[in-house]
CSV table of C-alpha atoms in Angstrom, one decimal:
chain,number,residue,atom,x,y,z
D,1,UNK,CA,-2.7,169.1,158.7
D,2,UNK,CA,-4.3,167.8,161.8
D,3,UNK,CA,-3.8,169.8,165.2
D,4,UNK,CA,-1.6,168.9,168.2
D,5,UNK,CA,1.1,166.6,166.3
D,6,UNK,CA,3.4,166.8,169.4
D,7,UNK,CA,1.1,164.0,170.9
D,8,UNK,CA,2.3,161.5,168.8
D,9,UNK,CA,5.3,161.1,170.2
D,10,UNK,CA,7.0,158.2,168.7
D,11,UNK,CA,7.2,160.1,165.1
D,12,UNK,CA,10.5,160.4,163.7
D,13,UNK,CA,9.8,161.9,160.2
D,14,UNK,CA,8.1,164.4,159.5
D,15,UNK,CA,8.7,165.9,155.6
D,16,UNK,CA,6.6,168.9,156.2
D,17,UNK,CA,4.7,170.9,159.3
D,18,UNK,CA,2.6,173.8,158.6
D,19,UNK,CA,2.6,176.7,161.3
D,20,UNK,CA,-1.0,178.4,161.5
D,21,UNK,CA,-2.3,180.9,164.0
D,22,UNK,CA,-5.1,178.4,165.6
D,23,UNK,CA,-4.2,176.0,168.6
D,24,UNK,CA,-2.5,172.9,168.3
D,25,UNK,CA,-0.6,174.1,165.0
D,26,UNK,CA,1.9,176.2,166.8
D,27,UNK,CA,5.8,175.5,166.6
D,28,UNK,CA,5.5,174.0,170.3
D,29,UNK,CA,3.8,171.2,168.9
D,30,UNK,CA,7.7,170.1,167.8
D,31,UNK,CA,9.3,170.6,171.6
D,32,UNK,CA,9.6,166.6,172.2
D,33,UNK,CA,9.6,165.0,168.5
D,34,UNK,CA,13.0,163.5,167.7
D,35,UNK,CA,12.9,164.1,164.3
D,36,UNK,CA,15.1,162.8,162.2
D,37,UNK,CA,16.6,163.3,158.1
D,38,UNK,CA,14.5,165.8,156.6
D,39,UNK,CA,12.0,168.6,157.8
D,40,UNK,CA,10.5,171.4,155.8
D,41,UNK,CA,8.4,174.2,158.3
D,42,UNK,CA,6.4,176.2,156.5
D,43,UNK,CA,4.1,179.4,157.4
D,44,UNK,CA,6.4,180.2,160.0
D,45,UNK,CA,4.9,184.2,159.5
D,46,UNK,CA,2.3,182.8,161.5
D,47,UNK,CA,3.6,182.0,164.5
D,48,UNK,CA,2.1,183.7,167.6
D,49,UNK,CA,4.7,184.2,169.9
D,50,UNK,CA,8.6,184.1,170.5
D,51,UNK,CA,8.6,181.3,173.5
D,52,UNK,CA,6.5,179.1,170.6
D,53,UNK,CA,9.2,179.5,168.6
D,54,UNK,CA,11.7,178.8,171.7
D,55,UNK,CA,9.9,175.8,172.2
D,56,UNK,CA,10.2,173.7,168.6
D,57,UNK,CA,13.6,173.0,170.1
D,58,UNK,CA,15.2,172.2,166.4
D,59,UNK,CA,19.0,172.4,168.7
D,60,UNK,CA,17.7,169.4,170.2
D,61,UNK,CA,16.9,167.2,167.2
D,62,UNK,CA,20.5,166.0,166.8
D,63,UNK,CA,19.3,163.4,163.9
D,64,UNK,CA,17.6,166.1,161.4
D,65,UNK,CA,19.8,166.0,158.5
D,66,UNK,CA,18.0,168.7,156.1
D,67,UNK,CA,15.9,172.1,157.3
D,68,UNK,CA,14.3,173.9,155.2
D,69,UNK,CA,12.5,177.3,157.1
D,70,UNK,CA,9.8,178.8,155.0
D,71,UNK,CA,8.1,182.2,155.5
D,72,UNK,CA,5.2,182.7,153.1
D,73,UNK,CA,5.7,184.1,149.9
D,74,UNK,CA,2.0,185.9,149.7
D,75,UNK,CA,3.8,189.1,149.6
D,76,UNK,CA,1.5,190.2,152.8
D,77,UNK,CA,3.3,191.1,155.6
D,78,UNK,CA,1.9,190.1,158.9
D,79,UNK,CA,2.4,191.7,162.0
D,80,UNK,CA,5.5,189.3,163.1
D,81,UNK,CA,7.1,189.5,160.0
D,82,UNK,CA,9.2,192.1,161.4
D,83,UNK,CA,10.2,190.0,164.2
D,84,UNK,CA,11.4,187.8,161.2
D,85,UNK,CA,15.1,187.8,162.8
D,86,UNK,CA,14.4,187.1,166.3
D,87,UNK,CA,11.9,184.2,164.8
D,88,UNK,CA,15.1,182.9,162.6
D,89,UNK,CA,17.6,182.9,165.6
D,90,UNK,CA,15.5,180.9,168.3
D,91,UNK,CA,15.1,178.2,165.1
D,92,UNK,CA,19.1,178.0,165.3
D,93,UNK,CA,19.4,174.0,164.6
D,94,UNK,CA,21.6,171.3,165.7
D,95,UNK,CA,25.1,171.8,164.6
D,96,UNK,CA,24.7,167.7,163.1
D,97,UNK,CA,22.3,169.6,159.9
D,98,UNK,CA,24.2,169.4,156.9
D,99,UNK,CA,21.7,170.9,154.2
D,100,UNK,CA,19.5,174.3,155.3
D,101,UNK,CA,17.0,176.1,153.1
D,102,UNK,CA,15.7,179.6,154.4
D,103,UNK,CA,12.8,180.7,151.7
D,104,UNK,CA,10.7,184.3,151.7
D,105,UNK,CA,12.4,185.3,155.3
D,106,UNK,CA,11.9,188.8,155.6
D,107,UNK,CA,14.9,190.0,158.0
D,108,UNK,CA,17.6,192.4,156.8
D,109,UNK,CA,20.5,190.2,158.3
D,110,UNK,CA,20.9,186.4,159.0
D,111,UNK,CA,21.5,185.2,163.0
D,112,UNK,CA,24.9,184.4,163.8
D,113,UNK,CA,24.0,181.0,164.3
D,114,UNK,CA,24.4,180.2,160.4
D,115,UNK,CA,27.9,181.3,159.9
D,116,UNK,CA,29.4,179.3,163.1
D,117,UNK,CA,27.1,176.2,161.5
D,118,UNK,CA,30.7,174.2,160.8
D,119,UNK,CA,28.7,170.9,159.6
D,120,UNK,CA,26.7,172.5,156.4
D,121,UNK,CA,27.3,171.0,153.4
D,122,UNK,CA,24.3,173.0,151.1
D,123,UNK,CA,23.0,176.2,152.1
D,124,UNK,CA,19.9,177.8,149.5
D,125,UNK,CA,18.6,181.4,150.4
D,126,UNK,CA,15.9,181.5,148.6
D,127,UNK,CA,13.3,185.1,148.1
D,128,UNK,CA,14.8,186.8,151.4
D,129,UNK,CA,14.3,189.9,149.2
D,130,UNK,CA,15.0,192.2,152.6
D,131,UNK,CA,18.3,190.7,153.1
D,132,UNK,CA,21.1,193.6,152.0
D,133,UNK,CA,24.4,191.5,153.7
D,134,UNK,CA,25.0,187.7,154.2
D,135,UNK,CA,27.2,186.1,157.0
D,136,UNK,CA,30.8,185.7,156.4
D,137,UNK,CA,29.9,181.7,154.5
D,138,UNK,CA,33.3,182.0,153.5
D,139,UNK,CA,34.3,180.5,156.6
D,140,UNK,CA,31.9,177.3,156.4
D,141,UNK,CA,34.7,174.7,156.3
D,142,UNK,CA,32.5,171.7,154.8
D,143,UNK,CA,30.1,174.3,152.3
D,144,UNK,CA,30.1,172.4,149.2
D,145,UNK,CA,26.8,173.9,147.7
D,146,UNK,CA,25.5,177.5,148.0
D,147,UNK,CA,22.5,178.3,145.9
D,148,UNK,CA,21.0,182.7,146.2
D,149,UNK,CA,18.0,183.6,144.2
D,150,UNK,CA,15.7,186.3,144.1
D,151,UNK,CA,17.5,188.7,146.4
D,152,UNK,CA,17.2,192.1,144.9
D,153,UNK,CA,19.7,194.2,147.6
D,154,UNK,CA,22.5,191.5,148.0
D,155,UNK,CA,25.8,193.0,145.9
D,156,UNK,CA,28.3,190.2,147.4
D,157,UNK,CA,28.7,186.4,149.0
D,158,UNK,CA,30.6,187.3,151.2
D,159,UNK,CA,31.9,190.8,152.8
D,160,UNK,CA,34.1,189.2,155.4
D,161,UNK,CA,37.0,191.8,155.7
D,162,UNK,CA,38.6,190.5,158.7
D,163,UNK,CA,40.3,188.5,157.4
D,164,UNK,CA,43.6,188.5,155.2
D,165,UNK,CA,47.2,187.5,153.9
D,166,UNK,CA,48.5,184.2,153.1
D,167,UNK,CA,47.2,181.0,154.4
D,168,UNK,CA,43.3,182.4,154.4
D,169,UNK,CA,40.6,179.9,152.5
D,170,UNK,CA,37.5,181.2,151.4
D,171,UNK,CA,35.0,178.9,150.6
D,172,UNK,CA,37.3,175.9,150.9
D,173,UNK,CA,35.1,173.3,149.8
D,174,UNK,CA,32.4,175.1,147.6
D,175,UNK,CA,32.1,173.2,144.6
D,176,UNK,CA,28.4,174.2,142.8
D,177,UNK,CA,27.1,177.9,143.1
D,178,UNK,CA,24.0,178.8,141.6
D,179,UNK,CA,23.3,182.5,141.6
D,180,UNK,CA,19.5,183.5,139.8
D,181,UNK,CA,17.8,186.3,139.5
D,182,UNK,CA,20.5,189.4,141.7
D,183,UNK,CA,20.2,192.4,140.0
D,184,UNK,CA,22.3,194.4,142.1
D,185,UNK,CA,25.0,191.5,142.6
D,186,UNK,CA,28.3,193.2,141.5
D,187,UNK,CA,31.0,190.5,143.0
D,188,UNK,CA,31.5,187.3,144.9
D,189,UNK,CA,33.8,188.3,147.0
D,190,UNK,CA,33.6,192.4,148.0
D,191,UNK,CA,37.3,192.2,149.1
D,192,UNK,CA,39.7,189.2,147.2
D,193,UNK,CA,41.8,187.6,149.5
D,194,UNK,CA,44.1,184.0,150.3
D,195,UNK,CA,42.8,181.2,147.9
D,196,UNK,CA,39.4,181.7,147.2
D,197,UNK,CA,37.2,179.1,145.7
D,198,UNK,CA,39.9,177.0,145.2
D,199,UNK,CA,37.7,173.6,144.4
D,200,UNK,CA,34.3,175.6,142.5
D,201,UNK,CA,33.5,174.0,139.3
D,202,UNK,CA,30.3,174.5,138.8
D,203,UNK,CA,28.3,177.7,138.2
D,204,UNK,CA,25.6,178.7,136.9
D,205,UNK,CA,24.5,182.3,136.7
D,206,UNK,CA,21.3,184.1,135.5
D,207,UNK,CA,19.8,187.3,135.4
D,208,UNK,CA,22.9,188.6,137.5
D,209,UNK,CA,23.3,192.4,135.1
D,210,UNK,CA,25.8,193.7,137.3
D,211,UNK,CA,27.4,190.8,138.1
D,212,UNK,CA,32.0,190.9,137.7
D,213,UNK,CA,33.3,187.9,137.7
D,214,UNK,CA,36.4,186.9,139.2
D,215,UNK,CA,39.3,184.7,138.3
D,216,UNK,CA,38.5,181.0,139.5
D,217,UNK,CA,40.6,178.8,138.2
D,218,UNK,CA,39.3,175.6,138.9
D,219,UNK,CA,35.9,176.2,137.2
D,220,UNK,CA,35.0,173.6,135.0
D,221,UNK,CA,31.2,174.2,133.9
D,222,UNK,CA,29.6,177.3,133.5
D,223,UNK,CA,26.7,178.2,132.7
D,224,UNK,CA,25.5,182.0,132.0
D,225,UNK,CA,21.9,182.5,130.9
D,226,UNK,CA,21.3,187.1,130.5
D,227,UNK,CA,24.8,187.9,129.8
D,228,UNK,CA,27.0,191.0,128.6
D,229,UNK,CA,30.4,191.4,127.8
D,230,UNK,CA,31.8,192.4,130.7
D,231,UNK,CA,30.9,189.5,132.5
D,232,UNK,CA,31.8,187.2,129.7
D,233,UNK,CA,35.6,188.7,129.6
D,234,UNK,CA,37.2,187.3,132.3
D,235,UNK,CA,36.2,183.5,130.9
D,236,UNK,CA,39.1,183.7,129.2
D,237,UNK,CA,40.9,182.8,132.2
D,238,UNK,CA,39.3,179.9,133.4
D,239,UNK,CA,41.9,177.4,132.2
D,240,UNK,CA,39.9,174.4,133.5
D,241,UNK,CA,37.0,175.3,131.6
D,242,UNK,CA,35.3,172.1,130.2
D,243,UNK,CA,31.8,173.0,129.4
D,244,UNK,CA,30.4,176.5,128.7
D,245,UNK,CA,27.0,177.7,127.9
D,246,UNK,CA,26.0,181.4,127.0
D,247,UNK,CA,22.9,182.7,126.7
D,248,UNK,CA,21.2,186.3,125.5
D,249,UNK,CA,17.9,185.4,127.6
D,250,UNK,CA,16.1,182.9,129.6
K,1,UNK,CA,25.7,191.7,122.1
K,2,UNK,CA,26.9,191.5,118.5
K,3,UNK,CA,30.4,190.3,119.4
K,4,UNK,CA,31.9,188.5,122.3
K,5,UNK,CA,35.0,189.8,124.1
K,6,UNK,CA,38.4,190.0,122.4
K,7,UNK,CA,40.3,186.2,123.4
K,8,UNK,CA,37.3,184.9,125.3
K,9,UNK,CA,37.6,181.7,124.1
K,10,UNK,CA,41.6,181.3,122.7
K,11,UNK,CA,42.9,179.9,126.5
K,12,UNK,CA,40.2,177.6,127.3
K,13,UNK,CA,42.5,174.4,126.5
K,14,UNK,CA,40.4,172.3,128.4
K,15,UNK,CA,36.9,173.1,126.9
K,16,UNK,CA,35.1,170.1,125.6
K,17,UNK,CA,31.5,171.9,125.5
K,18,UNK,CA,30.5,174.8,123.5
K,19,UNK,CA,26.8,175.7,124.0
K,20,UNK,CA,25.8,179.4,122.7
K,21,UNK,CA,22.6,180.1,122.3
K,22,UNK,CA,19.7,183.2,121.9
K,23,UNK,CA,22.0,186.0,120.8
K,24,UNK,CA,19.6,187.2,118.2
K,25,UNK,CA,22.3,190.4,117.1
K,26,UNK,CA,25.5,188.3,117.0
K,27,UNK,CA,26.8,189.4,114.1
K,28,UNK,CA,30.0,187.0,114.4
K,29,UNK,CA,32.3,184.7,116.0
K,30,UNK,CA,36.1,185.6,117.1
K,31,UNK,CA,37.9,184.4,114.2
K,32,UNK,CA,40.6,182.1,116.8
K,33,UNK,CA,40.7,178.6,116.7
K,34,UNK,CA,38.4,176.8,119.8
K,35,UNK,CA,40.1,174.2,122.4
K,36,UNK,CA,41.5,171.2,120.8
K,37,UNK,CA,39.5,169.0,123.5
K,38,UNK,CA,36.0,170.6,122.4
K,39,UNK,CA,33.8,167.6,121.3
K,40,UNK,CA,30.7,169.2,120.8
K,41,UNK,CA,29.6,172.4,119.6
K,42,UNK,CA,26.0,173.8,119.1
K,43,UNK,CA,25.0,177.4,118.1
K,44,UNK,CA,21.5,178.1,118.2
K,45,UNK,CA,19.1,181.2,117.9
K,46,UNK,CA,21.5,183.5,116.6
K,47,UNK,CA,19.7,184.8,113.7
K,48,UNK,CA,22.2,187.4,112.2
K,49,UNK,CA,25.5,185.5,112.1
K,50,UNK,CA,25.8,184.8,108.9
K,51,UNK,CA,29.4,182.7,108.9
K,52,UNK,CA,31.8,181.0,110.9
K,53,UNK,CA,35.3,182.0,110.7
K,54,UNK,CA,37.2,179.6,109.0
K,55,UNK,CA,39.7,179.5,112.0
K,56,UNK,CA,37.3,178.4,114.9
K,57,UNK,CA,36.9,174.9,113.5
K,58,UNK,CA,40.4,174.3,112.7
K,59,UNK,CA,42.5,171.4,113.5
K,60,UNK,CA,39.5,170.3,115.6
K,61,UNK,CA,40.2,166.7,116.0
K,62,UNK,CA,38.1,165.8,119.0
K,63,UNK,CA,35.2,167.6,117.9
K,64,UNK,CA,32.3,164.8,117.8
K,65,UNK,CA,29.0,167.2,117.0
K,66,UNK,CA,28.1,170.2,116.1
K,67,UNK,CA,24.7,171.2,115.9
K,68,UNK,CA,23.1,174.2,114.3
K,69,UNK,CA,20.0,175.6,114.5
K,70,UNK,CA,17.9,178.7,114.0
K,71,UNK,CA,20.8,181.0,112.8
K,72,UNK,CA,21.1,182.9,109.6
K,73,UNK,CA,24.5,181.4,107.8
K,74,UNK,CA,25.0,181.5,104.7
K,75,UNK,CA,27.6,178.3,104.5
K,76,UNK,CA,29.5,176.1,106.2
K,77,UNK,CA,33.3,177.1,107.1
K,78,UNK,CA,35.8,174.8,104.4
K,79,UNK,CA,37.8,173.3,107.3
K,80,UNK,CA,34.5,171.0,108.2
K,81,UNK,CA,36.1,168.5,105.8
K,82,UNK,CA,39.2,168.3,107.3
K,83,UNK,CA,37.6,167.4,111.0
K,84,UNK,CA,38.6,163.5,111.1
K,85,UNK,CA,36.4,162.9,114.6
K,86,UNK,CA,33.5,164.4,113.0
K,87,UNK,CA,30.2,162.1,113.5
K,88,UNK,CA,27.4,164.6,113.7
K,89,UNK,CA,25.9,167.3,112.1
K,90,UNK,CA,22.6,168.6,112.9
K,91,UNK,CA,21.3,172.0,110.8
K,92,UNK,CA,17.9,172.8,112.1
K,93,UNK,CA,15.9,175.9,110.7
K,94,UNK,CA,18.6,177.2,108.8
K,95,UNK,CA,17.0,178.1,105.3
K,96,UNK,CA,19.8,179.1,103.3
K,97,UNK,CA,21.9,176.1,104.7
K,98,UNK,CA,19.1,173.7,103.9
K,99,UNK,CA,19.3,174.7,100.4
K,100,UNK,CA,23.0,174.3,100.5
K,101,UNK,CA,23.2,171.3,102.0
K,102,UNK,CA,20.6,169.4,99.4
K,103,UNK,CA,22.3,166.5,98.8
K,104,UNK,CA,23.4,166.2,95.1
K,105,UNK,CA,23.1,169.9,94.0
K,106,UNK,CA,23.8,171.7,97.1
K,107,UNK,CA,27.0,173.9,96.5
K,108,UNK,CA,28.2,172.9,100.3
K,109,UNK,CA,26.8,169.1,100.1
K,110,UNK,CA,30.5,167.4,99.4
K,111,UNK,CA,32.2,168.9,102.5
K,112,UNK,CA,29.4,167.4,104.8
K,113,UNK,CA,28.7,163.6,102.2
K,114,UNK,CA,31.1,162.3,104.6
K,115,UNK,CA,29.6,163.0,108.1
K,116,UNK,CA,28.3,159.4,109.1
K,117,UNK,CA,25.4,161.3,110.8
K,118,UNK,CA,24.1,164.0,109.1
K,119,UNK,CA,20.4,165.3,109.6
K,120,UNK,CA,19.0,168.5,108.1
K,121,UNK,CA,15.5,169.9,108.7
């Protein structure tokens, strides 16, 4: 990718941009684009210093529609990798996005940013193998898609305890979860509570060992690809059921 | 896994789709008859079940397709002749089957002569 993109400053779309240490790739470059519908940023372990990362101003680029925030997946950590969380809340976008897809971040937590994002309508954590805990999604009122893979620590969606009794919806509007490749994922929810998932009907499950599922009645296709007894069980429950798929192995 | 849960499958009412595959020790199948809305059905890779029960197939009369391949049965379930909606029947590498299923001398051929679809490989 050529240096110092920020010049041309009548581009609206910009699929991809590709953070590197030299000048004129840094996330500055961004600051006065009005970018709109989709932008993927990748190498973002390579960014040099916080105020770049200030300055890609994704809050002001009202029109961008899908984000997708790539670390590297090399497996070598640079030096600002550990700044990973500080890095991911100064991208916090414009609360118009309506699909985000974080991939490789390194930080243990997510910024609070994500769980007050009310627009979201997909959200796909993808290789953020440090993460242990996830924001409380459950309260994304418009979440209709919600795709985790490759997160070894992560036991639950969604720990949110604060809330409870009648009236409370969780996940309200989830309709597709994809969950591949947890191997310490015990349960979606860590505490049931209200109406939970009252509109999932499609989800697809593999290589989740520890995985309980609970009862969700509106599920109508399943898929479960590495599965035991125990968490084929409670399928027996799943009264909508229309199309279900089992599997020893990949 | 040589057996699935106890009632997995009795209160799925609603199940049109049946797709279970790669369970290379499953020995059998619950012996409880499958939703009335199931229109297809395919077992695959499960090389040491050796029947179906005769129950899971019964009074099937949605059931479009079932497809078979790769598993170690030694015949098909009676009741196959009584399922009126039945248009397909696929048995892939299925040895014994095959030999069952040869039209003319095959000891199982006349509860499948009347599938309009029938392929065996």
């Amino acid at each position: 990718m050529f240096p110092y993109i920020g010049r041309l400053s009548s581009l609206r779309t910009l699929s991809v941009y590709i953070v590197r240490s030299k000048t004129g790739h840094n996330l500055a470059e961004l600051h006065d684009l009005k970018l709109e519908g989709k932008l993927s940023i990748e190498g973002i372990e390579n960014v040099s210093s916080l105020s770049d990362v200030r300055e890609a101003n994704l809050m002001g680029k009202k029109d961008l529609r899908e984000l997708c925030l790539s670390w590297s997946n090399s497996g070598k950590t640079k030096t600002h990798a550990n700044n990973a969380i500080e890095v991911l809340h100064l991208l916090q976008p414009h609360s118009n996005l309506k699909c985000l897809r974080i991939l490789h971040y390194e930080g243990l937590y997510f910024p609070s940013w994500i769980e007050i994002h009310n627009c979201l309508v997909y959200l796909e954590l993808r290789s953020c193998e440090n993460c242990v805990q996830l924001p409380p999604f459950g309260k994304l009122p418009f979440l209709k898609q919600l795709s985790l893979s490759n997160m070894d620590k992560l036991r639950y969606v969604d720990v949110d305890e604060s809330q409870d009794g009648v009236g409370v919806r969780v996940f309200p509007s989830l309709e597709k979860v994809s969950l591949l490749g947890l191997p310490n994922f015990e349960r979606l929810l860590k505490m049931e509570r209200g109406e939970m998932f009252p509109r999932l009907s499609d989800l697809t499950i593999c290589g989740c060992p520890k995985l309980v599922l609970q009862f969700l009645p509106s599920l109508k296709d399943l898929i479960v690809i590495g599965c035991n007894s125990e968490l084929l069980r409670p399928i027996s429950s799943f009264h909508c059921l229309t199309t279900c798929l089992v599997k020893v192995t990949k | 896994m040589t057996s699935f849960p106890e009632g997995m499958l009795r209160n799925l009412t609603c199940l049109q789709t049946l797709i279970l595959t790669n369970f290379p020790k499953l020995k059998e199948l619950p012996n409880e008859p499958l939703s009335h809305a199931l229109e297809r059905l395919q077992i695959s890779c499960c090389g040491d079940l050796e029947s179906l029960p005769e129950q899971i197939l019964e009074g099937l009369q949605s059931l479009r397709t079932i497809e078979i391949s790769s598993c170690g049965l030694r015949s098909l379930p009676e009741c196959i002749r009584n399922l009126a909606s039945l248009e397909v029947l696929t048995i892939c590498d299925c040895p014994t089957l095959k030999e069952r299923c040869k039209e003319g001398t095959g000891e199982d051929y006349d509860k499948v002569a009347h599938i309009p679809k029938f392929g065996i490989d």
